[in-house]
mmCIF file of C-alpha atoms in Angstrom:
data_model
loop_
_atom_site.group_PDB
_atom_site.id
_atom_site.type_symbol
_atom_site.label_atom_id
_atom_site.label_comp_id
_atom_site.label_asym_id
_atom_site.label_seq_id
_atom_site.Cartn_x
_atom_site.Cartn_y
_atom_site.Cartn_z
ATOM 1 C CA MET L 1 12.466 -3.931 16.130
ATOM 2 C CA ASP L 2 11.086 -4.994 12.815
ATOM 3 C CA SER L 3 13.733 -4.361 9.944
ATOM 4 C CA TYR L 4 10.800 -3.821 7.414
ATOM 5 C CA ALA L 5 9.218 -1.230 9.684
ATOM 6 C CA LEU L 6 12.669 0.431 10.071
ATOM 7 C CA LYS L 7 13.036 0.844 6.321
ATOM 8 C CA ILE L 8 9.632 2.427 6.143
ATOM 9 C CA GLY L 9 10.552 4.603 9.167
ATOM 10 C CA GLU L 10 13.841 5.749 7.357
ATOM 11 C CA ARG L 11 11.871 6.682 4.316
ATOM 12 C CA ILE L 12 9.292 8.683 6.312
ATOM 13 C CA ARG L 13 12.005 10.579 7.882
ATOM 14 C CA LEU L 14 13.655 11.315 4.351
ATOM 15 C CA VAL L 15 10.260 12.663 3.219
ATOM 16 C CA ARG L 16 9.671 14.690 6.317
ATOM 17 C CA GLU L 17 13.101 16.120 6.185
ATOM 18 C CA LYS L 18 12.763 16.949 2.520
ATOM 19 C CA GLU L 19 9.615 18.751 3.109
ATOM 20 C CA GLY L 20 11.244 20.770 6.024
ATOM 21 C CA LEU L 21 8.827 19.447 8.606
ATOM 22 C CA SER L 22 9.133 18.719 12.249
ATOM 23 C CA GLN L 23 7.680 15.457 13.541
ATOM 24 C CA LYS L 24 4.758 17.523 14.971
ATOM 25 C CA ALA L 25 3.970 19.178 11.731
ATOM 26 C CA PHE L 26 4.206 15.934 9.838
ATOM 27 C CA ALA L 27 1.895 14.420 12.470
ATOM 28 C CA GLU L 28 -0.556 17.157 12.006
ATOM 29 C CA LYS L 29 -0.561 16.516 8.166
ATOM 30 C CA CYS L 30 -1.113 12.741 8.833
ATOM 31 C CA GLY L 31 -4.446 13.647 10.492
ATOM 32 C CA ASN L 32 -3.371 15.034 13.876
ATOM 33 C CA VAL L 33 -1.784 11.836 15.092
ATOM 34 C CA PRO L 34 0.554 12.272 18.064
ATOM 35 C CA SER L 35 3.977 13.249 17.056
ATOM 36 C CA THR L 36 5.434 10.445 19.170
ATOM 37 C CA THR L 37 3.683 8.135 16.708
ATOM 38 C CA ILE L 38 5.765 9.752 13.853
ATOM 39 C CA SER L 39 8.877 9.224 16.081
ATOM 40 C CA LYS L 40 7.792 5.415 16.468
ATOM 41 C CA TYR L 41 7.483 5.031 12.550
ATOM 42 C CA GLU L 42 10.865 6.615 12.003
ATOM 43 C CA GLN L 43 12.553 4.365 14.653
ATOM 44 C CA GLY L 44 10.913 1.289 13.240
ATOM 45 C CA VAL L 45 9.066 0.461 16.326
ATOM 46 C CA ILE L 46 5.658 0.526 14.549
ATOM 47 C CA LYS L 47 4.471 0.574 10.916
ATOM 48 C CA PRO L 48 1.899 3.037 9.764
ATOM 49 C CA SER L 49 -1.697 1.827 9.132
ATOM 50 C CA ALA L 50 -3.406 1.885 5.904
ATOM 51 C CA GLU L 51 -5.334 5.031 7.010
ATOM 52 C CA ILE L 52 -1.977 6.938 7.686
ATOM 53 C CA LEU L 53 -0.571 5.506 4.499
ATOM 54 C CA SER L 54 -3.526 6.876 2.717
ATOM 55 C CA LYS L 55 -3.091 10.182 4.146
ATOM 56 C CA MET L 56 0.628 10.266 3.357
ATOM 57 C CA GLY L 57 -0.462 9.453 -0.181
ATOM 58 C CA TYR L 58 -2.763 12.456 -0.227
ATOM 59 C CA MET L 59 0.320 14.412 0.744
ATOM 60 C CA GLY L 60 1.917 13.466 -2.372
ATOM 61 C CA ILE L 61 4.106 10.745 -1.016
ATOM 62 C CA ASN L 62 4.698 7.793 -3.451
ATOM 63 C CA ILE L 63 3.218 4.872 -1.258
ATOM 64 C CA ASN L 64 5.107 2.283 -3.502
ATOM 65 C CA TRP L 65 8.310 4.070 -2.690
ATOM 66 C CA LEU L 66 7.482 4.360 1.005
ATOM 67 C CA LEU L 67 6.823 0.709 1.344
ATOM 68 C CA THR L 68 9.361 -0.753 -1.130
ATOM 69 C CA GLY L 69 12.005 2.003 -1.821
ATOM 70 C CA GLU L 70 11.262 1.657 -5.519
ATOM 71 C CA GLY L 71 10.223 4.607 -7.789
ATOM 72 C CA GLU L 72 10.156 8.288 -7.046
ATOM 73 C CA MET L 73 9.669 9.633 -3.552
ATOM 74 C CA MET L 74 6.901 12.000 -4.468
ATOM 75 C CA ARG L 75 3.889 11.767 -6.922
ATOM 76 C CA SER L 76 2.352 14.373 -8.986
ATOM 77 C CA LYS L 77 -0.844 15.966 -7.213
ATOM 78 C CA ASN L 78 -3.392 14.307 -9.580
ATOM 79 C CA GLU L 79 -1.508 10.959 -9.576
ATOM 80 C CA ALA L 80 -1.440 10.978 -5.654
ATOM 81 C CA GLU L 81 -5.126 11.789 -5.543
ATOM 82 C CA SER L 82 -6.050 9.048 -7.954
ATOM 83 C CA VAL L 83 -3.990 6.195 -6.216
ATOM 84 C CA THR L 84 -4.921 7.180 -2.778
ATOM 85 C CA THR L 85 -8.739 7.405 -3.632
ATOM 86 C CA GLU L 86 -8.563 3.860 -5.055
ATOM 87 C CA ALA L 87 -6.596 2.512 -2.131
ATOM 88 C CA VAL L 88 -9.077 4.047 0.418
ATOM 89 C CA GLU L 89 -12.002 2.616 -1.471
ATOM 90 C CA ALA L 90 -10.339 -0.885 -1.639
ATOM 91 C CA LEU L 91 -9.302 -0.853 1.985
ATOM 92 C CA SER L 92 -12.783 0.224 3.226
ATOM 93 C CA GLU L 93 -14.187 -2.821 1.468
ATOM 94 C CA ASP L 94 -11.865 -5.273 2.859
ATOM 95 C CA ARG L 95 -9.141 -4.721 5.558
ATOM 96 C CA MET L 96 -7.391 -7.988 4.288
ATOM 97 C CA LEU L 97 -6.037 -5.867 1.284
ATOM 98 C CA GLU L 98 -4.005 -3.892 3.705
ATOM 99 C CA LYS L 99 -2.279 -6.988 4.989
ATOM 100 C CA ILE L 100 -1.654 -8.148 1.430
ATOM 101 C CA VAL L 101 -0.128 -4.903 0.476
ATOM 102 C CA LEU L 102 2.302 -4.874 3.500
ATOM 103 C CA MET L 103 3.223 -8.508 2.768
ATOM 104 C CA LEU L 104 3.867 -7.840 -0.831
ATOM 105 C CA ALA L 105 6.052 -4.857 -0.070
ATOM 106 C CA ASP L 106 8.119 -7.143 2.019
ATOM 107 C CA MET L 107 8.933 -9.511 -0.846
ATOM 108 C CA SER L 108 11.541 -9.411 -3.451
ATOM 109 C CA SER L 109 10.492 -8.489 -6.958
ATOM 110 C CA GLU L 110 10.773 -12.061 -8.035
ATOM 111 C CA GLU L 111 8.597 -13.165 -5.088
ATOM 112 C CA ARG L 112 5.924 -10.588 -6.004
ATOM 113 C CA ARG L 113 6.020 -11.709 -9.821
ATOM 114 C CA GLU L 114 5.370 -15.265 -8.593
ATOM 115 C CA VAL L 115 2.458 -14.073 -6.477
ATOM 116 C CA PHE L 116 1.154 -12.089 -9.262
ATOM 117 C CA ASP L 117 1.173 -14.927 -11.643
ATOM 118 C CA HIS L 118 -0.535 -17.251 -9.288
ATOM 119 C CA VAL L 119 -3.222 -14.696 -8.592
ATOM 120 C CA GLN L 120 -3.693 -14.101 -12.269
ATOM 121 C CA LYS L 121 -4.083 -17.812 -12.817
ATOM 122 C CA ALA L 122 -6.516 -18.199 -10.034
ATOM 123 C CA LYS L 123 -8.610 -15.346 -11.177
ATOM 124 C CA HIS L 124 -8.487 -16.820 -14.843
ATOM 125 C CA LEU L 125 -9.920 -20.100 -13.328
ATOM 126 C CA SER L 126 -12.495 -18.361 -11.447
ATOM 127 C CA ASP L 127 -13.674 -16.545 -14.573
ATOM 128 C CA LEU L 128 -13.787 -19.921 -16.320
ATOM 129 C CA GLU L 129 -15.930 -21.476 -13.568
ATOM 130 C CA ARG L 130 -18.252 -18.507 -13.672
ATOM 131 C CA ARG L 131 -18.745 -18.837 -17.331
ATOM 132 C CA VAL L 132 -19.371 -22.628 -17.175
ATOM 133 C CA GLN L 133 -22.078 -21.897 -14.641
ATOM 134 C CA GLU L 134 -23.560 -19.321 -16.782
ATOM 135 C CA LEU L 135 -23.588 -21.798 -19.714
ATOM 136 C CA GLU L 136 -25.147 -24.448 -17.526
ATOM 137 C CA ALA L 137 -27.846 -22.269 -16.386
ATOM 138 C CA GLU L 138 -28.649 -21.185 -19.869
ATOM 139 C CA ARG L 139 -28.918 -24.857 -20.922
ATOM 140 C CA ALA L 140 -31.140 -25.672 -17.988
ATOM 141 C CA GLY L 141 -33.229 -22.582 -18.189
#
């Protein structure tokens, strides 16, 4: 049993109970997944997929809270729609993002900060390299 999955499962159970939903009713709201799947989430046997997380986001659940325990349990309706729309668009472009989000959620805030700083530096270098190529192309042209 994965302790990270168990933590997510415990938070799923908290949301479900707060909303007064049975596992079956919650499963229907998550896109008609089997209620046994919700049970497996809650027991920490499996982790929800990006698609299921997106559907939970549409339900108003704060996905950051669900994955990390940080922040508020629920989002406002407009905030939930905006965040999940962005997540669905990003994940449909590249399934690797799902893995990155799950890995980040399993890190301490200090580790996430280090990763963020590294990615920010890598992006800056990439931007500089692209600009150098543009300048070289202008000179050659």
